[in-house]
Amino acid sequence: MIELRDAAKSYGAVRALRDANLSLRAGEVRALMGENGAGKSTLVKVLGGVIRRDSGDMLVEGTSVDFHSPHEARDAGIAVIYQEPTLFPDLSVAENVVMGYHPLGALSGHEVERLFGVVRTLREQGSAVLFISHRLEEVFELCDTVTVMRDGA
């Protein structure tokens, strides 16, 4: 569904992404892991149209794309749910995910199961999900494959 080939992004002398490659298939839940500063957030921002890559290619369903905004990415079927305070505290975890926001703080066991249920439903519907977590037990329970980033690659 989505492929990133040899993507690079620099901020001055800092190379946040270098030769980054990632592909997501329909119905796949892929974990994206790496230490802080490894390039995970930059990669997701490129996928989500928040920032533009300096070089490399991005394909959505085989067609080359170059998003100029998150709206363009969303129109192409890419939604990013960031770990930030929710704007809708009265909604459930699942409803906030659909709205594009993730609740603040560590989730309870029940909320994690509800979130995992949403991810599994998306998988069953043929969506590709990129799941970023530092919790290996969550990754092993939910994800089909793992991509590990280090130093932007």
Coordinates of N, CA and C in Angstrom, one line a residue:
M1 N 0.8 -1.2 0.0 CA 0.0 0.0 0.0 C 0.9 1.3 0.0
I2 N 1.9 1.3 0.9 CA 2.8 2.4 1.0 C 4.2 1.9 0.9
E3 N 5.0 2.7 0.2 CA 6.4 2.3 0.1 C 7.3 3.6 0.1
L4 N 8.3 3.6 0.9 CA 9.2 4.7 1.0 C 10.6 4.1 0.6
R5 N 11.2 4.8 -0.4 CA 12.5 4.3 -0.9 C 13.6 5.3 -0.8
D6 N 14.6 4.9 -0.1 CA 15.8 5.8 0.0 C 15.5 7.2 0.4
A7 N 14.6 7.4 1.3 CA 14.2 8.7 1.8 C 15.3 9.3 2.6
A8 N 15.4 10.6 2.4 CA 16.4 11.4 3.2 C 15.8 12.7 3.7
K9 N 16.1 13.2 4.9 CA 15.6 14.4 5.4 C 16.7 15.0 6.3
S10 N 17.1 16.2 6.1 CA 18.1 16.8 6.9 C 17.6 18.1 7.5
Y11 N 18.0 18.5 8.7 CA 17.7 19.7 9.3 C 19.1 20.4 9.5
G12 N 19.5 21.2 8.6 CA 20.9 21.7 8.6 C 21.9 20.6 8.5
A13 N 22.8 20.5 9.5 CA 23.8 19.4 9.5 C 23.3 18.1 10.1
V14 N 22.1 18.1 10.6 CA 21.5 16.9 11.2 C 20.8 16.1 10.2
R15 N 21.2 14.8 10.0 CA 20.6 14.0 9.0 C 19.6 13.1 9.7
A16 N 18.3 13.5 9.7 CA 17.3 12.8 10.5 C 16.9 11.5 9.8
L17 N 16.9 11.5 8.5 CA 16.6 10.3 7.7 C 17.7 10.2 6.7
R18 N 18.2 8.9 6.5 CA 19.2 8.7 5.5 C 18.9 7.3 4.9
D19 N 18.7 7.3 3.6 CA 18.4 6.0 2.9 C 17.3 5.2 3.6
A20 N 16.3 5.8 4.1 CA 15.2 5.1 4.8 C 14.3 4.4 3.9
N21 N 14.0 3.1 4.1 CA 13.2 2.3 3.3 C 12.1 1.6 4.2
L22 N 10.9 1.7 3.7 CA 9.8 1.0 4.5 C 8.7 0.7 3.5
S23 N 8.1 -0.5 3.6 CA 6.9 -0.8 2.8 C 5.9 -1.4 3.7
L24 N 4.6 -1.0 3.5 CA 3.5 -1.5 4.3 C 2.5 -2.2 3.3
R25 N 2.2 -3.4 3.6 CA 1.2 -4.1 2.8 C -0.2 -4.1 3.4
A26 N -1.2 -4.3 2.5 CA -2.6 -4.3 3.0 C -2.7 -5.4 4.0
G27 N -3.4 -5.1 5.1 CA -3.6 -6.0 6.2 C -2.5 -6.3 7.1
E28 N -1.4 -5.5 7.0 CA -0.2 -5.7 7.8 C -0.2 -4.7 9.0
V29 N 0.2 -5.2 10.2 CA 0.5 -4.3 11.3 C 2.0 -4.4 11.5
R30 N 2.7 -3.3 11.2 CA 4.2 -3.3 11.3 C 4.6 -2.4 12.5
A31 N 5.5 -2.9 13.3 CA 6.1 -2.1 14.4 C 7.2 -1.2 13.8
L32 N 7.3 0.0 14.2 CA 8.5 0.8 13.9 C 9.1 1.1 15.3
M33 N 10.4 0.7 15.4 CA 11.1 0.8 16.7 C 12.4 1.4 16.5
G34 N 13.0 1.9 17.6 CA 14.3 2.5 17.6 C 14.4 3.4 18.8
E35 N 15.6 3.7 19.2 CA 15.8 4.6 20.3 C 15.4 6.0 20.0
N36 N 15.3 6.9 21.0 CA 14.9 8.3 20.7 C 16.0 8.9 19.8
G37 N 15.6 9.6 18.8 CA 16.5 10.2 17.8 C 16.8 9.4 16.7
A38 N 16.2 8.2 16.6 CA 16.5 7.2 15.5 C 15.9 7.6 14.2
G39 N 14.9 8.5 14.2 CA 14.3 8.9 12.9 C 12.9 8.5 12.8
K40 N 12.3 7.9 13.8 CA 10.9 7.4 13.7 C 9.9 8.5 13.4
S41 N 10.0 9.5 14.2 CA 9.1 10.6 14.1 C 9.2 11.3 12.7
T42 N 10.4 11.5 12.3 CA 10.6 12.1 11.0 C 10.1 11.3 9.9
L43 N 10.3 10.0 9.9 CA 9.7 9.1 8.9 C 8.2 9.2 8.9
V44 N 7.6 9.2 10.1 CA 6.1 9.3 10.1 C 5.6 10.6 9.6
K45 N 6.3 11.7 9.9 CA 5.9 13.0 9.4 C 6.0 13.1 7.9
V46 N 7.0 12.4 7.3 CA 7.1 12.3 5.9 C 5.9 11.6 5.3
L47 N 5.6 10.4 5.9 CA 4.4 9.6 5.4 C 3.1 10.4 5.5
G48 N 3.0 11.2 6.6 CA 1.8 11.9 6.9 C 1.7 13.3 6.3
G49 N 2.7 13.7 5.5 CA 2.6 14.9 4.8 C 2.9 16.1 5.6
V50 N 3.4 15.9 6.8 CA 3.8 17.0 7.7 C 5.0 17.7 7.3
I51 N 6.0 16.9 6.8 CA 7.3 17.5 6.3 C 7.5 16.8 4.9
R52 N 8.3 17.5 4.1 CA 8.7 16.9 2.8 C 10.1 16.3 2.9
R53 N 10.3 15.2 2.3 CA 11.6 14.6 2.3 C 12.5 15.4 1.3
D54 N 13.8 15.3 1.6 CA 14.7 16.0 0.7 C 15.0 15.2 -0.6
S55 N 15.0 13.9 -0.5 CA 15.2 13.0 -1.6 C 14.5 11.7 -1.3
G56 N 14.5 10.8 -2.3 CA 13.9 9.5 -2.2 C 12.5 9.5 -2.8
D57 N 11.9 8.4 -2.9 CA 10.6 8.2 -3.5 C 9.6 7.7 -2.5
M58 N 8.3 8.1 -2.7 CA 7.2 7.5 -1.9 C 6.1 7.1 -2.8
L59 N 5.6 5.9 -2.7 CA 4.5 5.4 -3.5 C 3.4 5.0 -2.6
V60 N 2.2 5.3 -3.1 CA 0.9 4.9 -2.5 C 0.2 4.0 -3.5
E61 N 0.0 2.8 -3.2 CA -0.6 1.8 -4.2 C 0.1 1.9 -5.5
G62 N 1.4 2.0 -5.5 CA 2.2 1.9 -6.8 C 2.3 3.2 -7.5
T63 N 1.7 4.3 -7.0 CA 1.8 5.6 -7.7 C 2.7 6.5 -6.9
S64 N 3.6 7.2 -7.5 CA 4.5 8.1 -6.9 C 3.7 9.3 -6.3
V65 N 4.0 9.7 -5.1 CA 3.3 10.8 -4.5 C 4.3 11.7 -3.8
D66 N 3.9 13.0 -3.6 CA 4.8 14.0 -3.0 C 3.8 14.9 -2.2
F67 N 3.5 14.5 -1.0 CA 2.5 15.3 -0.2 C 3.0 16.6 0.2
H68 N 2.2 17.7 0.1 CA 2.5 19.0 0.6 C 1.9 19.4 1.9
S69 N 1.0 18.5 2.4 CA 0.3 18.8 3.6 C -0.3 17.5 4.1
P70 N -0.7 17.5 5.4 CA -1.4 16.3 6.0 C -2.7 16.1 5.3
H71 N -3.4 17.1 4.8 CA -4.6 16.9 4.2 C -4.5 16.1 2.9
E72 N -3.4 16.4 2.2 CA -3.1 15.6 1.0 C -2.9 14.1 1.3
A73 N -2.1 13.9 2.4 CA -1.9 12.5 2.8 C -3.2 11.8 3.2
R74 N -4.0 12.5 4.0 CA -5.3 12.0 4.4 C -6.2 11.7 3.2
D75 N -6.2 12.5 2.2 CA -7.0 12.3 1.0 C -6.5 11.0 0.3
A76 N -5.2 10.7 0.5 CA -4.7 9.5 -0.1 C -4.9 8.3 0.8
G77 N -5.5 8.5 1.9 CA -5.8 7.3 2.8 C -4.8 7.1 3.9
I78 N -3.9 8.1 4.2 CA -2.9 8.0 5.3 C -3.4 8.9 6.4
A79 N -3.6 8.3 7.6 CA -3.9 9.0 8.8 C -2.9 8.7 9.8
V80 N -2.4 9.8 10.5 CA -1.4 9.6 11.6 C -2.1 10.0 12.9
I81 N -2.0 9.1 13.9 CA -2.5 9.4 15.2 C -1.3 9.6 16.1
Y82 N -1.1 10.8 16.5 CA 0.1 11.2 17.3 C -0.2 11.0 18.8
Q83 N 0.9 10.7 19.6 CA 0.8 10.6 21.0 C 0.8 12.0 21.6
E84 N -0.4 12.6 21.8 CA -0.5 13.9 22.3 C -1.8 14.0 23.1
P85 N -2.0 15.1 23.9 CA -3.2 15.2 24.6 C -4.4 15.2 23.7
T86 N -5.5 14.5 24.1 CA -6.7 14.4 23.3 C -7.5 15.8 23.3
L87 N -8.1 16.1 22.2 CA -9.0 17.2 22.2 C -10.4 16.9 22.6
F88 N -10.7 15.5 22.7 CA -12.0 15.1 22.9 C -12.0 14.1 24.1
P89 N -11.9 14.7 25.3 CA -11.8 13.8 26.5 C -13.1 13.0 26.8
D90 N -14.2 13.4 26.3 CA -15.4 12.6 26.5 C -15.6 11.4 25.6
L91 N -14.7 11.3 24.6 CA -14.8 10.2 23.6 C -14.0 9.0 24.1
S92 N -14.4 7.8 23.6 CA -13.6 6.6 24.0 C -12.3 6.6 23.2
V93 N -11.4 5.7 23.6 CA -10.1 5.5 22.9 C -10.3 5.3 21.4
A94 N -11.2 4.4 21.1 CA -11.5 4.1 19.7 C -12.0 5.4 18.9
E95 N -12.9 6.1 19.6 CA -13.4 7.3 18.9 C -12.3 8.4 18.7
N96 N -11.4 8.5 19.7 CA -10.3 9.4 19.5 C -9.4 9.0 18.4
V97 N -9.1 7.7 18.3 CA -8.3 7.2 17.2 C -8.9 7.6 15.9
V98 N -10.2 7.4 15.7 CA -10.9 7.7 14.5 C -10.8 9.2 14.2
M99 N -10.8 10.0 15.3 CA -10.7 11.5 15.1 C -9.3 11.9 14.8
G100 N -8.3 11.0 15.1 CA -7.0 11.4 14.8 C -6.2 11.8 16.0
Y101 N -6.6 11.5 17.2 CA -5.9 11.9 18.4 C -5.8 10.8 19.3
H102 N -4.7 10.7 20.1 CA -4.4 9.7 21.0 C -4.5 10.2 22.4
P103 N -5.1 9.6 23.4 CA -5.3 10.1 24.7 C -3.9 10.3 25.4
L104 N -3.9 11.2 26.4 CA -2.7 11.5 27.1 C -2.4 10.5 28.1
G105 N -1.1 10.1 28.3 CA -0.6 9.2 29.3 C -0.6 7.8 29.0
A106 N -0.1 7.0 29.9 CA 0.0 5.5 29.8 C -1.5 5.0 29.8
L107 N -2.0 4.0 28.8 CA -3.4 3.5 28.7 C -3.5 2.4 29.7
S108 N -4.8 2.3 30.2 CA -5.1 1.2 31.2 C -5.1 -0.1 30.4
G109 N -5.1 -1.2 31.0 CA -5.1 -2.5 30.4 C -6.4 -2.7 29.5
H110 N -7.5 -2.2 30.0 CA -8.7 -2.2 29.3 C -8.7 -1.4 28.0
E111 N -8.1 -0.2 28.2 CA -8.0 0.7 27.0 C -7.0 0.2 26.0
V112 N -5.9 -0.5 26.4 CA -5.0 -1.1 25.5 C -5.7 -2.2 24.7
E113 N -6.5 -3.0 25.3 CA -7.3 -4.0 24.6 C -8.2 -3.4 23.6
R114 N -8.9 -2.3 24.0 CA -9.8 -1.7 23.1 C -9.0 -1.1 21.9
L115 N -7.9 -0.5 22.1 CA -7.1 0.0 21.0 C -6.6 -1.1 20.1
F116 N -6.1 -2.2 20.7 CA -5.7 -3.4 19.9 C -6.9 -3.9 19.1
G117 N -8.1 -3.9 19.6 CA -9.3 -4.3 18.9 C -9.5 -3.4 17.7
V118 N -9.3 -2.1 17.8 CA -9.4 -1.2 16.7 C -8.4 -1.6 15.6
V119 N -7.1 -1.8 16.0 CA -6.1 -2.1 15.1 C -6.3 -3.4 14.4
R120 N -6.8 -4.4 15.1 CA -7.1 -5.7 14.5 C -8.3 -5.6 13.5
T121 N -9.2 -4.7 13.8 CA -10.3 -4.5 12.9 C -9.8 -3.8 11.6
L122 N -8.9 -2.8 11.8 CA -8.3 -2.2 10.6 C -7.6 -3.2 9.8
R123 N -6.8 -4.1 10.4 CA -6.1 -5.1 9.7 C -7.0 -6.0 8.9
E124 N -8.1 -6.4 9.5 CA -9.1 -7.3 8.9 C -9.8 -6.6 7.7
Q125 N -9.9 -5.3 7.7 CA -10.5 -4.5 6.7 C -9.5 -4.2 5.5
G126 N -8.2 -4.7 5.7 CA -7.2 -4.5 4.7 C -6.4 -3.3 4.8
S127 N -6.5 -2.6 5.9 CA -5.6 -1.4 6.1 C -4.3 -1.8 6.6
A128 N -3.3 -1.0 6.3 CA -1.9 -1.2 6.8 C -1.8 -0.3 8.0
V129 N -1.2 -0.8 9.1 CA -1.0 0.0 10.3 C 0.5 0.0 10.7
L130 N 1.0 1.2 10.9 CA 2.4 1.3 11.4 C 2.3 1.7 12.9
F131 N 2.8 0.8 13.8 CA 2.6 1.0 15.2 C 3.9 1.3 15.8
I132 N 4.0 2.4 16.5 CA 5.3 2.8 17.2 C 5.1 2.6 18.7
S133 N 6.0 1.8 19.2 CA 5.9 1.6 20.7 C 7.3 1.2 21.2
H134 N 7.6 1.5 22.4 CA 8.8 1.1 23.1 C 8.5 -0.2 23.9
R135 N 7.2 -0.6 24.0 CA 6.9 -1.8 24.8 C 6.9 -3.0 23.9
L136 N 7.9 -3.8 24.1 CA 8.1 -5.1 23.3 C 6.9 -6.0 23.4
E137 N 6.3 -6.1 24.6 CA 5.2 -7.0 24.8 C 4.0 -6.6 23.9
E138 N 3.8 -5.3 23.7 CA 2.7 -4.9 22.8 C 3.1 -5.2 21.4
V139 N 4.3 -5.0 21.0 CA 4.7 -5.2 19.6 C 4.6 -6.7 19.3
F140 N 5.0 -7.6 20.2 CA 4.9 -9.0 20.0 C 3.5 -9.5 19.9
E141 N 2.6 -8.9 20.7 CA 1.2 -9.3 20.7 C 0.4 -8.8 19.4
L142 N 0.8 -7.7 18.9 CA 0.0 -7.0 17.9 C 0.6 -7.0 16.5
C143 N 1.9 -7.0 16.4 CA 2.5 -6.7 15.1 C 2.9 -8.0 14.3
D144 N 2.8 -7.9 13.0 CA 3.3 -9.0 12.1 C 4.8 -8.9 11.8
T145 N 5.3 -7.7 11.7 CA 6.7 -7.5 11.3 C 7.2 -6.3 12.1
V146 N 8.5 -6.2 12.1 CA 9.2 -5.1 12.9 C 10.2 -4.4 12.0
T147 N 10.2 -3.1 12.0 CA 11.3 -2.3 11.3 C 12.0 -1.6 12.4
V148 N 13.3 -1.7 12.5 CA 14.1 -1.0 13.5 C 14.9 0.1 12.9
M149 N 14.8 1.3 13.4 CA 15.6 2.4 12.9 C 16.8 2.7 13.8
R150 N 17.8 3.2 13.2 CA 19.0 3.6 14.0 C 19.7 4.7 13.1
D151 N 20.0 5.8 13.8 CA 20.7 6.9 13.1 C 20.1 7.3 11.8
G152 N 18.7 7.3 11.8 CA 18.0 7.8 10.6 C 17.9 6.8 9.5
A153 N 18.4 5.6 9.6 CA 18.3 4.6 8.6 C 17.5 3.3 9.1

